[in-house]
CSV table of C-alpha atoms (C1' of nucleotides) in Angstrom, one decimal:
chain,number,residue,atom,x,y,z
A,216,MET,CA,0.0,0.0,0.0
A,217,PRO,CA,1.3,3.5,-0.9
A,218,SER,CA,0.7,4.8,2.5
A,219,VAL,CA,3.9,6.8,2.6
A,220,LYS,CA,3.1,9.1,-0.3
A,221,THR,CA,-0.6,9.5,0.3
A,222,ARG,CA,-0.5,12.7,2.1
A,223,ALA,CA,2.1,15.4,1.7
A,224,PRO,CA,3.4,16.5,5.1
A,225,LYS,CA,2.2,20.1,4.7
A,226,ARG,CA,2.9,21.2,8.3
A,227,ASN,CA,4.0,24.7,7.3
A,228,THR,CA,3.9,25.8,10.9
A,229,TYR,CA,6.1,23.9,13.2
A,230,ARG,CA,4.3,24.3,16.4
A,231,HIS,CA,0.6,24.8,16.4
A,232,GLY,CA,0.2,22.8,13.2
A,233,ASP,CA,-3.1,21.4,14.2
A,234,LEU,CA,-1.9,17.9,14.7
A,235,ARG,CA,-4.9,16.8,16.6
A,236,GLN,CA,-7.1,17.7,13.7
A,237,ALA,CA,-4.7,16.1,11.2
A,238,LEU,CA,-4.7,12.8,13.1
A,239,LEU,CA,-8.4,12.8,13.3
A,240,ALA,CA,-8.7,13.5,9.6
A,241,ALA,CA,-6.2,10.7,8.9
A,242,GLY,CA,-8.1,8.4,11.2
A,243,VAL,CA,-11.3,9.1,9.4
A,244,GLU,CA,-9.7,8.4,6.1
A,245,LEU,CA,-8.4,5.1,7.4
A,246,ALA,CA,-11.9,4.2,8.7
A,247,ARG,CA,-13.4,5.2,5.4
A,248,ASN,CA,-11.7,2.4,3.7
A,249,GLY,CA,-11.2,-0.4,6.2
A,250,GLY,CA,-13.5,0.2,9.0
A,251,PRO,CA,-12.6,0.6,12.7
A,252,ASP,CA,-9.8,-2.0,12.7
A,253,ALA,CA,-8.0,0.1,10.1
A,254,VAL,CA,-7.7,3.0,12.4
A,255,VAL,CA,-4.1,2.4,13.3
A,256,LEU,CA,-2.3,5.0,15.3
A,257,ARG,CA,1.1,4.7,13.6
A,258,GLU,CA,-0.5,5.0,10.2
A,259,ALA,CA,-2.4,8.1,11.2
A,260,THR,CA,0.9,9.7,12.4
A,261,ARG,CA,2.6,8.6,9.2
A,262,ARG,CA,-0.1,10.4,7.2
A,263,ALA,CA,0.2,13.4,9.3
A,264,GLY,CA,3.9,13.5,8.6
A,265,VAL,CA,4.9,13.1,12.2
A,266,VAL,CA,6.7,10.6,14.5
A,267,PRO,CA,4.4,7.9,16.0
A,268,ASN,CA,4.6,9.0,19.6
A,269,ALA,CA,3.7,12.5,18.7
A,270,ALA,CA,0.1,11.3,18.8
A,271,TYR,CA,0.3,11.0,22.5
A,272,ARG,CA,0.3,14.8,22.9
A,273,HIS,CA,-3.3,14.8,21.6
A,274,TYR,CA,-4.8,11.4,22.3
A,275,ALA,CA,-4.1,9.3,25.4
A,276,SER,CA,-4.2,6.1,23.4
A,277,ARG,CA,-5.1,4.6,20.1
A,278,ASP,CA,-8.5,3.9,21.5
A,279,GLN,CA,-9.1,7.6,22.2
A,280,LEU,CA,-8.3,8.4,18.6
A,281,LEU,CA,-10.7,5.7,17.5
A,282,GLN,CA,-13.4,7.2,19.7
A,283,ALA,CA,-12.9,10.5,18.1
A,284,VAL,CA,-13.1,8.9,14.6
A,285,ARG,CA,-16.3,7.2,15.7
A,286,SER,CA,-17.9,10.4,16.7
A,287,ALA,CA,-16.9,12.0,13.4
A,288,ALA,CA,-18.4,9.1,11.6
A,289,MET,CA,-21.7,9.3,13.5
A,290,ALA,CA,-21.8,13.1,12.8
A,291,ALA,CA,-21.3,12.3,9.1
A,292,LEU,CA,-24.3,10.0,9.2
A,293,ALA,CA,-26.3,12.7,10.8
A,294,VAL,CA,-25.3,15.1,8.1
A,295,ALA,CA,-26.4,12.6,5.4
A,296,ILE,CA,-29.8,12.2,7.0
A,297,GLU,CA,-30.2,15.9,7.3
A,298,ALA,CA,-29.3,16.3,3.6
A,299,GLU,CA,-32.1,13.9,2.7
A,300,LEU,CA,-34.5,15.8,5.0
A,301,ALA,CA,-33.6,19.1,3.5
A,302,GLY,CA,-34.5,17.8,0.1
A,303,LEU,CA,-38.1,17.3,1.0
A,304,ARG,CA,-40.5,19.7,-0.6
A,305,ARG,CA,-42.8,21.4,1.8
A,306,GLY,CA,-46.3,22.6,1.2
A,307,ARG,CA,-48.2,19.4,1.2
A,308,LYS,CA,-50.5,17.8,3.7
A,309,PRO,CA,-48.9,17.3,7.1
A,310,ALA,CA,-49.6,13.6,7.0
A,311,ASP,CA,-47.8,13.2,3.7
A,312,PHE,CA,-44.9,15.4,4.9
A,313,ALA,CA,-44.6,13.4,8.1
A,314,ARG,CA,-44.5,10.2,6.2
A,315,ALA,CA,-42.0,11.6,3.8
A,316,SER,CA,-39.8,12.7,6.7
A,317,LEU,CA,-39.6,9.2,8.1
A,318,ARG,CA,-38.8,7.9,4.7
A,319,ALA,CA,-36.1,10.5,4.2
A,320,VAL,CA,-34.4,9.5,7.5
A,321,GLY,CA,-34.4,5.9,6.4
A,322,THR,CA,-33.2,6.7,2.9
A,323,GLY,CA,-30.4,8.9,4.2
A,324,TYR,CA,-29.3,6.2,6.5
A,325,LEU,CA,-29.2,3.6,3.8
A,326,ARG,CA,-27.5,5.9,1.3
A,327,PHE,CA,-24.8,6.7,3.8
A,328,ALA,CA,-24.3,3.1,4.6
A,329,GLN,CA,-23.7,2.3,1.0
A,330,ALA,CA,-21.7,5.3,0.1
A,331,GLU,CA,-19.5,5.1,3.2
A,332,PRO,CA,-19.6,1.5,4.5
A,333,GLY,CA,-16.3,1.9,6.4
A,334,LEU,CA,-17.5,5.0,8.2
A,335,PHE,CA,-20.8,3.4,8.8
A,336,ARG,CA,-19.3,0.3,10.4
A,337,THR,CA,-17.0,2.5,12.4
A,338,ALA,CA,-19.9,4.6,13.7
A,339,PHE,CA,-21.5,1.5,15.1
A,340,SER,CA,-18.5,-0.4,16.3
A,341,VAL,CA,-18.3,-0.8,20.0
A,342,PRO,CA,-15.1,0.0,21.9
A,343,ASP,CA,-14.4,-3.2,23.7
A,344,ALA,CA,-17.1,-4.0,26.2
A,345,LEU,CA,-20.0,-2.0,27.1
A,346,GLN,CA,-19.5,1.7,27.7
A,347,GLY,CA,-21.4,4.7,28.9
A,348,ALA,CA,-23.3,7.2,26.7
A,349,PRO,CA,-25.2,4.8,24.5
A,350,VAL,CA,-26.8,7.5,22.3
A,351,PRO,CA,-25.5,11.1,22.6
A,352,GLU,CA,-22.9,11.3,20.0
A,353,LYS,CA,-21.5,14.2,18.0
A,354,SER,CA,-24.1,15.7,15.8
A,355,GLY,CA,-24.4,17.3,12.4
A,356,ASN,CA,-25.8,20.7,11.4
A,357,SER,CA,-29.1,20.4,13.2
A,358,GLY,CA,-27.4,19.5,16.5
A,359,LEU,CA,-29.3,16.2,16.5
A,360,ASN,CA,-27.8,12.8,16.2
A,361,PRO,CA,-29.2,10.1,13.9
A,362,PHE,CA,-31.3,8.6,16.6
A,363,GLN,CA,-32.8,12.0,17.5
A,364,LEU,CA,-33.5,12.8,13.8
A,365,LEU,CA,-35.5,9.5,13.6
A,366,GLY,CA,-37.3,10.5,16.8
A,367,ALA,CA,-38.2,13.9,15.4
A,368,ALA,CA,-39.7,12.3,12.3
A,369,LEU,CA,-41.8,9.9,14.4
A,370,ASP,CA,-43.0,12.9,16.5
A,371,ARG,CA,-44.1,14.5,13.3
A,372,LEU,CA,-46.1,11.4,12.4
A,373,VAL,CA,-47.9,11.6,15.7
A,374,ASP,CA,-48.6,15.3,15.3
A,375,ALA,CA,-50.0,14.7,11.9
A,376,GLY,CA,-52.3,12.1,13.3
A,377,VAL,CA,-50.7,9.3,11.3
A,378,LEU,CA,-49.2,7.4,14.2
A,379,PRO,CA,-51.4,6.8,17.2
A,380,PRO,CA,-49.6,8.3,20.3
A,381,GLN,CA,-49.7,5.0,22.2
A,382,ARG,CA,-47.6,3.5,19.5
A,383,ARG,CA,-45.0,6.2,19.6
A,384,LEU,CA,-43.0,4.9,22.6
A,385,GLY,CA,-40.1,2.8,21.4
A,386,ALA,CA,-41.1,3.2,17.8
A,387,GLU,CA,-37.5,4.3,17.1
A,388,TYR,CA,-36.3,0.9,17.8
A,389,LEU,CA,-38.5,-0.7,15.3
A,390,ALA,CA,-37.8,1.6,12.5
A,391,TRP,CA,-34.1,1.7,13.3
A,392,SER,CA,-33.8,-2.1,13.5
A,393,ALA,CA,-35.3,-2.6,10.1
A,394,VAL,CA,-33.2,0.0,8.3
A,395,HIS,CA,-30.0,-0.8,10.2
A,396,GLY,CA,-30.4,-4.5,9.6
A,397,PHE,CA,-30.8,-4.0,5.9
A,398,ALA,CA,-27.8,-1.8,5.8
A,399,MET,CA,-25.6,-4.3,7.6
A,400,LEU,CA,-26.8,-7.2,5.5
A,401,VAL,CA,-26.0,-5.2,2.4
A,402,ILE,CA,-22.6,-3.7,3.2
A,403,ASP,CA,-21.1,-6.5,5.3
A,404,GLY,CA,-23.3,-9.5,5.1
A,405,PRO,CA,-25.0,-12.1,2.9
A,406,LEU,CA,-26.8,-9.5,0.8
A,407,ARG,CA,-23.6,-7.8,-0.4
A,408,SER,CA,-23.9,-9.4,-3.8
A,409,LEU,CA,-27.1,-7.6,-4.6
A,410,SER,CA,-27.0,-5.1,-7.4
A,411,PRO,CA,-27.5,-1.4,-6.6
A,412,ALA,CA,-30.8,-1.5,-8.4
A,413,GLN,CA,-32.0,-4.4,-6.2
A,414,ILE,CA,-30.7,-2.6,-3.1
A,415,GLU,CA,-32.7,0.5,-4.0
A,416,VAL,CA,-35.9,-1.5,-4.6
A,417,ILE,CA,-35.6,-3.6,-1.5
A,418,GLY,CA,-34.5,-0.7,0.6
A,419,GLN,CA,-37.7,1.1,-0.3
A,420,ARG,CA,-39.7,-2.0,0.5
A,421,VAL,CA,-38.1,-2.1,3.9
A,422,LEU,CA,-39.3,1.4,4.5
A,423,ASP,CA,-42.7,0.4,3.3
A,424,MET,CA,-42.7,-2.3,5.9
A,425,VAL,CA,-41.7,0.1,8.6
A,426,GLU,CA,-44.4,2.6,7.6
A,427,LYS,CA,-47.1,-0.1,7.6
A,428,GLY,CA,-45.7,-2.0,10.6
A,429,ILE,CA,-45.3,0.6,13.2
A,430,GLU,CA,-48.8,2.0,13.0
B,1055,MET,CA,-5.3,-14.4,30.0
B,1056,PRO,CA,-5.1,-18.0,31.2
B,1057,SER,CA,-5.0,-19.4,27.7
B,1058,VAL,CA,-2.4,-22.0,28.4
B,1059,LYS,CA,-4.4,-24.0,30.9
B,1060,THR,CA,-7.8,-23.7,29.3
B,1061,ARG,CA,-7.8,-27.0,27.5
B,1062,ALA,CA,-6.0,-30.1,28.4
B,1063,PRO,CA,-4.0,-31.5,25.5
B,1064,LYS,CA,-5.9,-34.8,25.5
B,1065,ARG,CA,-4.5,-36.1,22.2
B,1066,ASN,CA,-4.3,-39.8,23.2
B,1067,THR,CA,-3.6,-40.9,19.7
B,1068,TYR,CA,-0.4,-39.5,18.3
B,1069,ARG,CA,-1.3,-39.6,14.6
B,1070,HIS,CA,-4.8,-39.4,13.6
B,1071,GLY,CA,-5.7,-37.5,16.7
B,1072,ASP,CA,-8.4,-35.5,14.9
B,1073,LEU,CA,-6.5,-32.2,14.9
B,1074,ARG,CA,-8.6,-30.7,12.3
B,1075,GLN,CA,-11.7,-31.1,14.4
B,1076,ALA,CA,-9.8,-29.9,17.5
B,1077,LEU,CA,-8.6,-26.8,15.8
B,1078,LEU,CA,-12.1,-26.1,14.6
B,1079,ALA,CA,-13.5,-26.6,18.1
B,1080,ALA,CA,-10.9,-24.3,19.5
B,1081,GLY,CA,-11.6,-21.7,16.9
B,1082,VAL,CA,-15.3,-21.8,17.7
B,1083,GLU,CA,-14.5,-21.4,21.4
B,1084,LEU,CA,-12.4,-18.3,20.5
B,1085,ALA,CA,-15.1,-16.9,18.3
B,1086,ARG,CA,-17.7,-17.5,21.0
B,1087,ASN,CA,-16.0,-15.0,23.3
B,1088,GLY,CA,-14.3,-12.5,21.1
B,1089,GLY,CA,-15.9,-12.7,17.7
B,1090,PRO,CA,-14.1,-13.2,14.4
B,1091,ASP,CA,-11.0,-11.3,15.3
B,1092,ALA,CA,-10.4,-13.5,18.2
B,1093,VAL,CA,-10.0,-16.5,16.0
B,1094,VAL,CA,-6.2,-16.6,16.1
B,1095,LEU,CA,-4.4,-19.5,14.6
B,1096,ARG,CA,-1.6,-19.7,17.1
B,1097,GLU,CA,-4.1,-19.7,20.0
B,1098,ALA,CA,-6.1,-22.4,18.4
B,1099,THR,CA,-3.0,-24.6,18.1
B,1100,ARG,CA,-2.1,-23.8,21.7
B,1101,ARG,CA,-5.5,-25.0,22.9
B,1102,ALA,CA,-5.2,-28.1,20.8
B,1103,GLY,CA,-1.8,-28.8,22.4
B,1104,VAL,CA,0.1,-28.6,19.3
B,1105,VAL,CA,2.8,-26.5,17.7
B,1106,PRO,CA,1.6,-23.5,15.7
B,1107,ASN,CA,2.6,-24.7,12.2
B,1108,ALA,CA,0.8,-28.0,12.7
B,1109,ALA,CA,-2.3,-26.2,11.7
B,1110,TYR,CA,-1.1,-26.0,8.2
B,1111,ARG,CA,-1.6,-29.7,7.7
B,1112,HIS,CA,-5.3,-29.1,7.9
B,1113,TYR,CA,-6.0,-25.5,7.0
B,1114,ALA,CA,-4.1,-23.6,4.3
B,1115,SER,CA,-4.2,-20.4,6.3
B,1116,ARG,CA,-5.7,-18.7,9.2
B,1117,ASP,CA,-8.4,-17.4,7.0
B,1118,GLN,CA,-9.4,-21.0,6.0
B,1119,LEU,CA,-9.8,-21.8,9.7
B,1120,LEU,CA,-11.9,-18.8,10.1
B,1121,GLN,CA,-14.1,-19.8,7.2
B,1122,ALA,CA,-14.7,-23.1,8.9
B,1123,VAL,CA,-15.6,-21.4,12.2
B,1124,ARG,CA,-17.9,-19.2,10.3
B,1125,SER,CA,-19.8,-22.1,8.8
B,1126,ALA,CA,-20.0,-23.8,12.2
B,1127,ALA,CA,-21.4,-20.6,13.7
B,1128,MET,CA,-24.0,-20.3,10.9
B,1129,ALA,CA,-25.0,-23.9,11.5
B,1130,ALA,CA,-25.4,-23.2,15.2
B,1131,LEU,CA,-27.7,-20.4,14.4
B,1132,ALA,CA,-29.8,-22.8,12.2
B,1133,VAL,CA,-30.0,-25.2,15.1
B,1134,ALA,CA,-31.2,-22.5,17.4
B,1135,ILE,CA,-33.9,-21.6,15.0
B,1136,GLU,CA,-34.9,-25.2,14.5
B,1137,ALA,CA,-35.2,-25.7,18.2
B,1138,GLU,CA,-37.6,-22.8,18.4
B,1139,LEU,CA,-39.6,-24.2,15.5
B,1140,ALA,CA,-39.7,-27.6,17.1
B,1141,GLY,CA,-41.2,-26.1,20.2
B,1142,LEU,CA,-44.3,-25.0,18.4
B,1143,ARG,CA,-47.5,-26.9,19.3
B,1144,ARG,CA,-49.3,-28.2,16.3
B,1145,GLY,CA,-53.0,-28.7,15.8
B,1146,ARG,CA,-54.3,-25.3,15.4
B,1147,LYS,CA,-55.4,-23.4,12.4
B,1148,PRO,CA,-52.9,-23.3,9.6
B,1149,ALA,CA,-52.9,-19.5,9.6
B,1150,ASP,CA,-52.1,-19.3,13.3
B,1151,PHE,CA,-49.4,-22.0,12.9
B,1152,ALA,CA,-47.9,-20.2,9.9
B,1153,ARG,CA,-47.7,-17.0,11.8
B,1154,ALA,CA,-46.2,-18.8,14.8
B,1155,SER,CA,-43.6,-20.3,12.5
B,1156,LEU,CA,-42.4,-16.9,11.3
B,1157,ARG,CA,-42.3,-15.7,14.9
B,1158,ALA,CA,-40.4,-18.7,16.0
B,1159,VAL,CA,-37.7,-18.1,13.3
B,1160,GLY,CA,-37.4,-14.5,14.5
B,1161,THR,CA,-37.3,-15.5,18.1
B,1162,GLY,CA,-34.7,-18.2,17.6
B,1163,TYR,CA,-32.6,-15.7,15.7
B,1164,LEU,CA,-32.8,-13.2,18.4
B,1165,ARG,CA,-32.2,-15.7,21.2
B,1166,PHE,CA,-29.1,-17.0,19.5
B,1167,ALA,CA,-27.8,-13.5,19.0
B,1168,GLN,CA,-28.1,-12.7,22.6
B,1169,ALA,CA,-26.9,-16.1,23.9
B,1170,GLU,CA,-23.9,-16.3,21.6
B,1171,PRO,CA,-23.1,-12.8,20.4
B,1172,GLY,CA,-19.5,-13.8,19.5
B,1173,LEU,CA,-20.7,-16.6,17.2
B,1174,PHE,CA,-23.4,-14.5,15.8
B,1175,ARG,CA,-21.0,-11.8,14.8
B,1176,THR,CA,-18.7,-14.4,13.4
B,1177,ALA,CA,-21.4,-15.9,11.3
B,1178,PHE,CA,-22.0,-12.6,9.6
B,1179,SER,CA,-18.5,-11.4,9.4
B,1180,VAL,CA,-17.3,-11.0,5.9
B,1181,PRO,CA,-13.9,-12.4,4.8
B,1182,ASP,CA,-12.1,-9.4,3.4
B,1183,ALA,CA,-13.8,-8.2,0.3
B,1184,LEU,CA,-16.8,-9.7,-1.5
B,1185,GLN,CA,-16.7,-13.5,-2.0
B,1186,GLY,CA,-18.8,-16.1,-3.6
B,1187,ALA,CA,-21.6,-18.2,-2.1
B,1188,PRO,CA,-23.6,-15.5,-0.4
B,1189,VAL,CA,-26.1,-17.7,1.2
B,1190,PRO,CA,-25.5,-21.5,1.1
B,1191,GLU,CA,-23.7,-22.1,4.4
B,1192,LYS,CA,-23.5,-25.2,6.5
B,1193,SER,CA,-26.8,-26.2,7.9
B,1194,GLY,CA,-28.3,-27.7,11.1
B,1195,ASN,CA,-30.5,-30.7,11.6
B,1196,SER,CA,-33.0,-30.0,8.9
B,1197,GLY,CA,-30.4,-29.4,6.3
B,1198,LEU,CA,-31.6,-25.8,5.8
B,1199,ASN,CA,-29.7,-22.7,6.6
B,1200,PRO,CA,-31.2,-19.8,8.5
B,1201,PHE,CA,-32.2,-18.0,5.4
B,1202,GLN,CA,-33.9,-21.1,4.1
B,1203,LEU,CA,-35.7,-21.6,7.3
B,1204,LEU,CA,-37.1,-18.1,7.1
B,1205,GLY,CA,-38.2,-18.8,3.5
B,1206,ALA,CA,-40.0,-21.9,4.5
B,1207,ALA,CA,-41.9,-20.0,7.2
B,1208,LEU,CA,-42.9,-17.4,4.7
B,1209,ASP,CA,-44.0,-20.1,2.3
B,1210,ARG,CA,-46.2,-21.5,5.0
B,1211,LEU,CA,-47.8,-18.1,5.4
B,1212,VAL,CA,-48.6,-18.0,1.7
B,1213,ASP,CA,-50.0,-21.5,1.8
B,1214,ALA,CA,-52.2,-20.6,4.8
B,1215,GLY,CA,-53.6,-17.6,2.9
B,1216,VAL,CA,-52.1,-15.1,5.3
B,1217,LEU,CA,-49.5,-13.6,3.0
B,1218,PRO,CA,-50.7,-12.7,-0.5
B,1219,PRO,CA,-48.5,-14.5,-3.0
B,1220,GLN,CA,-47.5,-11.4,-4.8
B,1221,ARG,CA,-45.9,-10.2,-1.6
B,1222,ARG,CA,-43.9,-13.3,-1.1
B,1223,LEU,CA,-41.0,-12.4,-3.4
B,1224,GLY,CA,-38.2,-10.9,-1.5
B,1225,ALA,CA,-40.1,-10.9,1.8
B,1226,GLU,CA,-37.2,-12.7,3.4
B,1227,TYR,CA,-35.2,-9.6,3.0
B,1228,LEU,CA,-37.7,-7.5,4.9
B,1229,ALA,CA,-38.1,-9.9,7.8
B,1230,TRP,CA,-34.5,-10.6,8.0
B,1231,SER,CA,-33.5,-7.0,8.0
B,1232,ALA,CA,-35.7,-6.1,10.9
B,1233,VAL,CA,-34.6,-9.0,13.1
B,1234,HIS,CA,-31.0,-8.8,12.1
B,1235,GLY,CA,-30.8,-5.1,12.7
B,1236,PHE,CA,-32.3,-5.4,16.2
B,1237,ALA,CA,-29.9,-8.1,17.0
B,1238,MET,CA,-26.9,-6.0,15.9
B,1239,LEU,CA,-28.1,-2.9,17.7
B,1240,VAL,CA,-28.6,-5.0,20.9
B,1241,ILE,CA,-25.4,-7.0,21.0
B,1242,ASP,CA,-22.9,-4.6,19.4
B,1243,GLY,CA,-24.5,-1.3,19.1
B,1244,PRO,CA,-26.2,1.6,20.8
B,1245,LEU,CA,-29.0,-0.6,22.3
B,1246,ARG,CA,-26.6,-2.8,24.2
B,1247,SER,CA,-27.5,-1.1,27.5
B,1248,LEU,CA,-31.1,-2.2,27.3
B,1249,SER,CA,-32.2,-4.7,30.0
B,1250,PRO,CA,-33.0,-8.2,29.1
B,1251,ALA,CA,-36.7,-7.5,29.8
B,1252,GLN,CA,-36.7,-4.5,27.5
B,1253,ILE,CA,-34.9,-6.5,24.8
B,1254,GLU,CA,-37.6,-9.2,25.1
B,1255,VAL,CA,-40.4,-6.7,24.8
B,1256,ILE,CA,-39.0,-4.7,22.0
B,1257,GLY,CA,-37.9,-7.9,20.2
B,1258,GLN,CA,-41.5,-9.1,20.1
B,1259,ARG,CA,-42.6,-5.7,18.9
B,1260,VAL,CA,-40.1,-6.0,16.0
B,1261,LEU,CA,-41.7,-9.2,15.1
B,1262,ASP,CA,-45.1,-7.6,15.3
B,1263,MET,CA,-44.0,-5.0,12.9
B,1264,VAL,CA,-42.7,-7.6,10.5
B,1265,GLU,CA,-45.9,-9.5,10.7
B,1266,LYS,CA,-48.0,-6.5,10.0
B,1267,GLY,CA,-45.6,-4.8,7.6
B,1268,ILE,CA,-45.0,-7.6,5.1
B,1269,GLU,CA,-48.6,-8.3,4.3
C,902,DT,C1',13.1,47.5,22.2
C,903,DG,C1',16.0,43.7,23.8
C,904,DT,C1',17.1,39.8,26.5
C,905,DA,C1',16.3,35.6,29.6
C,906,DC,C1',13.5,32.1,30.4
C,907,DA,C1',9.7,28.7,30.9
C,908,DT,C1',6.7,25.9,28.1
C,909,DC,C1',5.5,22.0,25.7
C,910,DA,C1',4.7,20.0,20.7
C,911,DG,C1',7.2,17.1,18.3
C,912,DT,C1',11.8,14.0,18.0
C,913,DG,C1',14.8,9.8,18.2
C,914,DA,C1',15.5,5.5,19.8
C,915,DA,C1',14.0,1.7,21.7
C,916,DC,C1',10.9,-2.0,24.2
C,917,DG,C1',8.2,-6.2,24.2
C,918,DC,C1',4.6,-8.5,22.0
C,919,DG,C1',2.1,-11.8,19.3
C,920,DC,C1',1.1,-12.6,15.0
C,921,DG,C1',1.1,-15.6,10.4
C,922,DT,C1',4.0,-18.3,7.9
C,923,DT,C1',8.4,-20.8,6.1
C,924,DC,C1',11.7,-24.5,6.3
C,925,DA,C1',14.0,-28.8,7.0
C,926,DC,C1',13.3,-32.4,10.2
C,927,DT,C1',11.6,-36.9,12.7
C,928,DG,C1',9.4,-40.7,14.0
C,929,DA,C1',5.0,-43.5,14.6
C,930,DT,C1',2.0,-45.8,11.6
C,931,DG,C1',0.2,-48.6,7.7
C,932,DT,C1',1.4,-51.3,3.8
C,933,DA,C1',4.0,-54.4,0.6
C,934,DC,C1',6.7,-58.1,0.1
D,381,DT,C1',4.7,-63.9,10.6
D,382,DG,C1',8.5,-60.8,10.0
D,383,DT,C1',11.0,-57.1,7.9
D,384,DA,C1',11.8,-52.9,4.9
D,385,DC,C1',10.0,-49.0,3.5
D,386,DA,C1',7.1,-45.1,2.2
D,387,DT,C1',3.9,-41.8,4.1
D,388,DC,C1',2.8,-37.7,6.3
D,389,DA,C1',1.1,-35.6,10.9
D,390,DG,C1',3.3,-33.1,14.0
D,391,DT,C1',8.1,-30.9,15.6
D,392,DG,C1',11.6,-27.3,16.4
D,393,DA,C1',13.5,-23.2,15.2
D,394,DA,C1',13.3,-19.2,13.0
D,395,DC,C1',11.7,-15.1,10.0
D,396,DG,C1',10.0,-10.5,9.4
D,397,DC,C1',6.3,-7.6,10.4
D,398,DG,C1',3.8,-3.8,12.4
D,399,DC,C1',1.8,-2.7,16.3
D,400,DG,C1',1.1,0.4,20.8
D,401,DT,C1',3.6,2.5,24.1
D,402,DT,C1',7.7,4.3,27.1
D,403,DC,C1',11.6,7.4,27.9
D,404,DA,C1',14.7,11.2,27.9
D,405,DC,C1',15.5,14.8,24.7
D,406,DT,C1',15.4,19.4,22.0
D,407,DG,C1',14.4,23.5,20.1
D,408,DA,C1',10.9,27.0,18.3
D,409,DT,C1',7.7,29.9,20.4
D,410,DG,C1',5.3,33.1,23.6
D,411,DT,C1',5.9,35.8,27.8
D,412,DA,C1',8.0,38.5,31.6
D,413,DC,C1',11.0,41.8,32.7
DNA sequence: TGTACATCAGTGAACGCGCGTTCACTGATGTAC
DNA sequence: TGTACATCAGTGAACGCGCGTTCACTGATGTAC
């Protein structure tokens, strides 16, 4: 692998070259192609044009760097979902808009998983054992994480009278499971040999199932 | 880690001690706690009471051993699903029985994922890049793999008149996605802090969603 | 405005580790005569 | 029934590799006087 020449050192300022940021960027790049295991501290320093132990000025361990990469990946997912939501046209009936919102969340999720499988897998990789803070990760433009974006879409369905309030509680888990499972099977599992067209069609059917199944 | 003493050498016969099987068993044990990355060739040989390179008489590489472990894990999942199916009481209306069959497949899947998360993750880990043979893995007692067991349950729903035939095609993907996603979120993802009781309840709601959503 | 000094980001060298894999070997077993 | 021999599963030793992490250091920068 041509890891040595991939990134020109740059580093025009000697001190205060933002090494922390450079290591994070390198880590994200590694995660992008290769997933969480590919986030190797020494390789990140190599790409930043710096000696390996220099990383320890900014991250206490390789795992801390990975954590930062994970947060960045989760934020990127949130941004992808927000982009899908932003593309919705307004000005139709609230019920339709609410339904479209939920679909947009799911579509953004699936699109991101396919476009950035390495980051997707990294975002959902678990440190070693269980850890604190199950949900509140870094966020995108809206300040909401993917889970919260999904929740907001479901709230909209309730407000529009589409989803009965008594079915709202825990509905995130249902929708999330279906979409997440499809994403995992497609990018990393037995469905990885499906064609993009098939993935698109079945992905939409998964969303159909969610829409019909949670009400 | 007390890896040295975990398994008595046994190996009463010198030649023809079934090292291949012993390595596979050790590999499965490693995968059980630790997932696919824990399937380390040297550790497997250690547990089999044999020198590291002895493994190469039976597996061409560490990856070949991992493949075998993967197949075994998939077969174990099939067995778990079959056990759930075998527990169904017969002698009720075909429609009810068919619905119960689909539920049993899902329940077995989720139970296995929780009881053996390491094996579950191993079963669905992908070698390196894409590979052939997306579905046909080793099977359990019935000779069917998990995917085929799911398909059979769906066929039963069609036969019983519950699921319209035109909705049958590709329905595996929908049900599978929902259940698989929930399993992944619970064992390895943001839902891992849920209590067993919550997991049980939400798991059943996921199955409710599938049942309602695929028809 | 000029000098002395403390700070601390990045250096250089080294560590121990466990991994997968290779090579030439040995010696118990099964088989042929 | 007994002996010679081929087989080949497991041995012993070694390899190169890249990893995370440690230690004592250095020298450009910002600050105080």
